[in-house]
Coordinates of C-alpha atoms in Angstrom, one line a residue:
X1 CA 117.3 302.6 209.8
X2 CA 120.7 302.8 208.1
X3 CA 122.8 299.9 207.0
X4 CA 126.0 300.5 207.9
X5 CA 128.9 298.5 206.6
X6 CA 132.8 298.5 207.4
X7 CA 135.9 297.0 205.7
X8 CA 138.4 295.5 207.3
X9 CA 141.9 295.5 206.1
X10 CA 143.7 292.2 206.5
X11 CA 147.6 291.9 205.8
X12 CA 148.3 288.2 204.6
X13 CA 152.1 287.5 204.6
X14 CA 153.5 285.7 201.3
X15 CA 156.7 284.5 201.6
X16 CA 159.5 283.6 199.5
X17 CA 162.2 280.8 200.5
X18 CA 165.1 281.4 198.6
X19 CA 164.9 285.4 199.2
X20 CA 168.3 286.8 200.4
X21 CA 167.6 288.2 204.3
X22 CA 168.0 291.8 202.6
X23 CA 165.2 291.8 200.3
X24 CA 161.7 291.9 201.8
X25 CA 158.5 293.7 201.2
X26 CA 155.8 294.2 204.1
X27 CA 152.3 296.1 203.6
X28 CA 150.3 297.9 206.6
X29 CA 148.6 298.7 208.5
X30 CA 147.9 294.9 209.3
X31 CA 144.1 295.0 210.2
X32 CA 142.2 298.0 209.8
X33 CA 138.0 298.7 210.0
X34 CA 136.3 301.3 207.9
X35 CA 133.6 302.5 207.3
X36 CA 132.3 302.7 203.8
X37 CA 132.3 306.5 202.3
X38 CA 136.1 306.7 204.6
X39 CA 139.7 306.9 202.8
X40 CA 142.1 304.6 203.7
X41 CA 145.7 304.5 202.4
X42 CA 147.5 301.0 202.1
X43 CA 151.6 301.0 202.5
X44 CA 153.8 298.9 201.2
X45 CA 157.5 299.5 202.3
X46 CA 160.5 297.5 200.8
X47 CA 164.3 296.9 201.3
X48 CA 165.8 295.4 198.2
X49 CA 169.1 295.3 196.4
X50 CA 168.5 295.9 192.9
X51 CA 165.0 297.6 192.3
X52 CA 163.7 297.7 188.9
X53 CA 159.3 298.4 189.9
X54 CA 156.5 298.1 191.7
X55 CA 153.1 296.7 190.9
X56 CA 149.9 297.1 192.4
X57 CA 147.4 294.3 191.9
X58 CA 143.7 293.8 192.8
X59 CA 142.5 289.9 193.2
X60 CA 138.2 289.6 194.0
X61 CA 137.7 286.2 195.4
X62 CA 137.5 283.3 193.3
X63 CA 139.5 285.1 190.3
X64 CA 143.1 286.2 189.4
X65 CA 145.3 289.0 190.5
X66 CA 144.2 292.3 188.0
X67 CA 147.0 294.5 187.3
X68 CA 146.0 298.3 189.1
X69 CA 149.3 299.9 188.5
X70 CA 152.6 299.7 187.7
X71 CA 155.5 302.4 189.3
X72 CA 159.0 302.6 187.8
X73 CA 159.9 306.0 189.3
X74 CA 160.4 307.6 192.7
X75 CA 157.8 310.4 193.3
X76 CA 155.8 308.7 190.2
X77 CA 151.9 309.4 190.9
X78 CA 149.2 307.0 189.0
X79 CA 145.6 307.6 189.7
X80 CA 142.6 305.6 188.7
X81 CA 138.7 306.9 189.7
X82 CA 139.1 306.6 193.5
X83 CA 142.4 305.0 193.6
X84 CA 145.9 306.7 193.5
X85 CA 149.4 304.7 194.0
X86 CA 152.3 306.5 194.8
X87 CA 155.9 305.6 194.5
X88 CA 158.5 306.7 197.2
X89 CA 162.0 305.9 197.7
X90 CA 161.3 302.9 200.3
X91 CA 158.1 302.1 199.8
X92 CA 154.4 302.9 198.1
X93 CA 150.8 303.4 199.2
X94 CA 147.7 303.0 197.5
X95 CA 145.0 305.5 198.6
X96 CA 141.3 304.9 198.4
X97 CA 139.0 307.4 198.5
X98 CA 135.5 307.1 199.6
X99 CA 135.5 303.7 199.6
X100 CA 132.6 301.4 198.5
X101 CA 131.3 297.8 199.6
X102 CA 132.7 296.9 196.1
X103 CA 136.5 297.5 197.2
X104 CA 136.3 294.5 199.0
X105 CA 139.2 292.7 197.3
X106 CA 142.4 291.5 198.3
X107 CA 145.0 294.2 197.2
X108 CA 148.4 293.3 196.7
X109 CA 151.9 294.9 196.8
X110 CA 155.0 293.4 194.0
X111 CA 158.0 294.7 193.8
X112 CA 160.2 293.1 191.3
X113 CA 164.0 293.2 191.1
X114 CA 167.1 291.9 189.8
X115 CA 168.2 288.2 190.8
X116 CA 170.4 285.5 189.2
X117 CA 167.9 282.1 189.2
X118 CA 168.0 280.1 185.9
X119 CA 164.5 279.0 185.3
X120 CA 160.7 280.9 185.3
X121 CA 158.1 279.5 187.4
X122 CA 155.7 281.0 189.3
X123 CA 152.5 279.9 191.1
X124 CA 150.0 281.6 193.3
X125 CA 147.0 280.0 195.2
X126 CA 143.9 281.2 193.5
X127 CA 141.6 282.7 195.9
X128 CA 143.4 284.3 198.8
X129 CA 141.5 283.8 201.7
X130 CA 141.0 286.4 204.7
X131 CA 143.0 285.3 207.5
X132 CA 144.8 282.8 206.5
X133 CA 148.3 282.8 205.3
X134 CA 149.2 282.1 201.5
X135 CA 152.3 281.3 200.0
X136 CA 153.6 282.7 196.9
X137 CA 157.0 280.8 194.8
X138 CA 158.6 282.6 191.7
X139 CA 161.8 282.8 190.2
X140 CA 163.0 284.0 187.0
X141 CA 166.5 284.2 185.1
X142 CA 166.6 288.0 185.3
X143 CA 163.8 288.9 187.6
X144 CA 162.2 288.1 191.4
X145 CA 159.4 289.5 193.1
X146 CA 158.8 290.2 196.3
X147 CA 155.0 290.4 197.1
X148 CA 152.9 291.3 200.0
X149 CA 148.8 291.8 200.5
X150 CA 146.2 293.3 201.9
X151 CA 142.8 291.6 202.1
X152 CA 139.9 294.0 202.1
X153 CA 136.4 292.0 203.1
X154 CA 133.2 293.9 203.7
X155 CA 131.7 293.8 207.1
X156 CA 128.4 294.7 208.4
X157 CA 127.6 295.9 211.4
X158 CA 127.5 293.7 214.6
X159 CA 128.8 290.5 212.6
X160 CA 131.9 289.0 213.7
X161 CA 132.8 287.6 210.1
X162 CA 133.0 288.5 206.6
X163 CA 129.9 289.2 204.6
X164 CA 130.0 286.7 201.6

């Protein structure tokens, strides 16, 4: 019998308390079950006063975030193997073609924008856990980052919790 693996995307919201009310970044879908071999697009939308760039990261459990793509220009596209990122005027998509179990990770979208903070400081929880809200605090003398995440976890058919 063929063992079917499914993947679930879970959006974890990271909040920055000092952001202005007009600056925000969100990812969708909030949750998604994906069967191995299917393709999916993760979407990141943003509203910022001064856009400087957008970054897609991947974070494996117990490891730090790994930069996948850095996009600056509208309609810019970048591709690495089965992953493709596209930057639009007010958003971006990360498309994963023919998903595999090793695609299981947390995917983060960060928008770089201008701000007027005086000192640089940034912290992130080393391990983002599916289903738990995480917080990121980040400020800089010339930039700020708005961050939202997708978590992709492996699920086996009939199971109710992530496969470890």
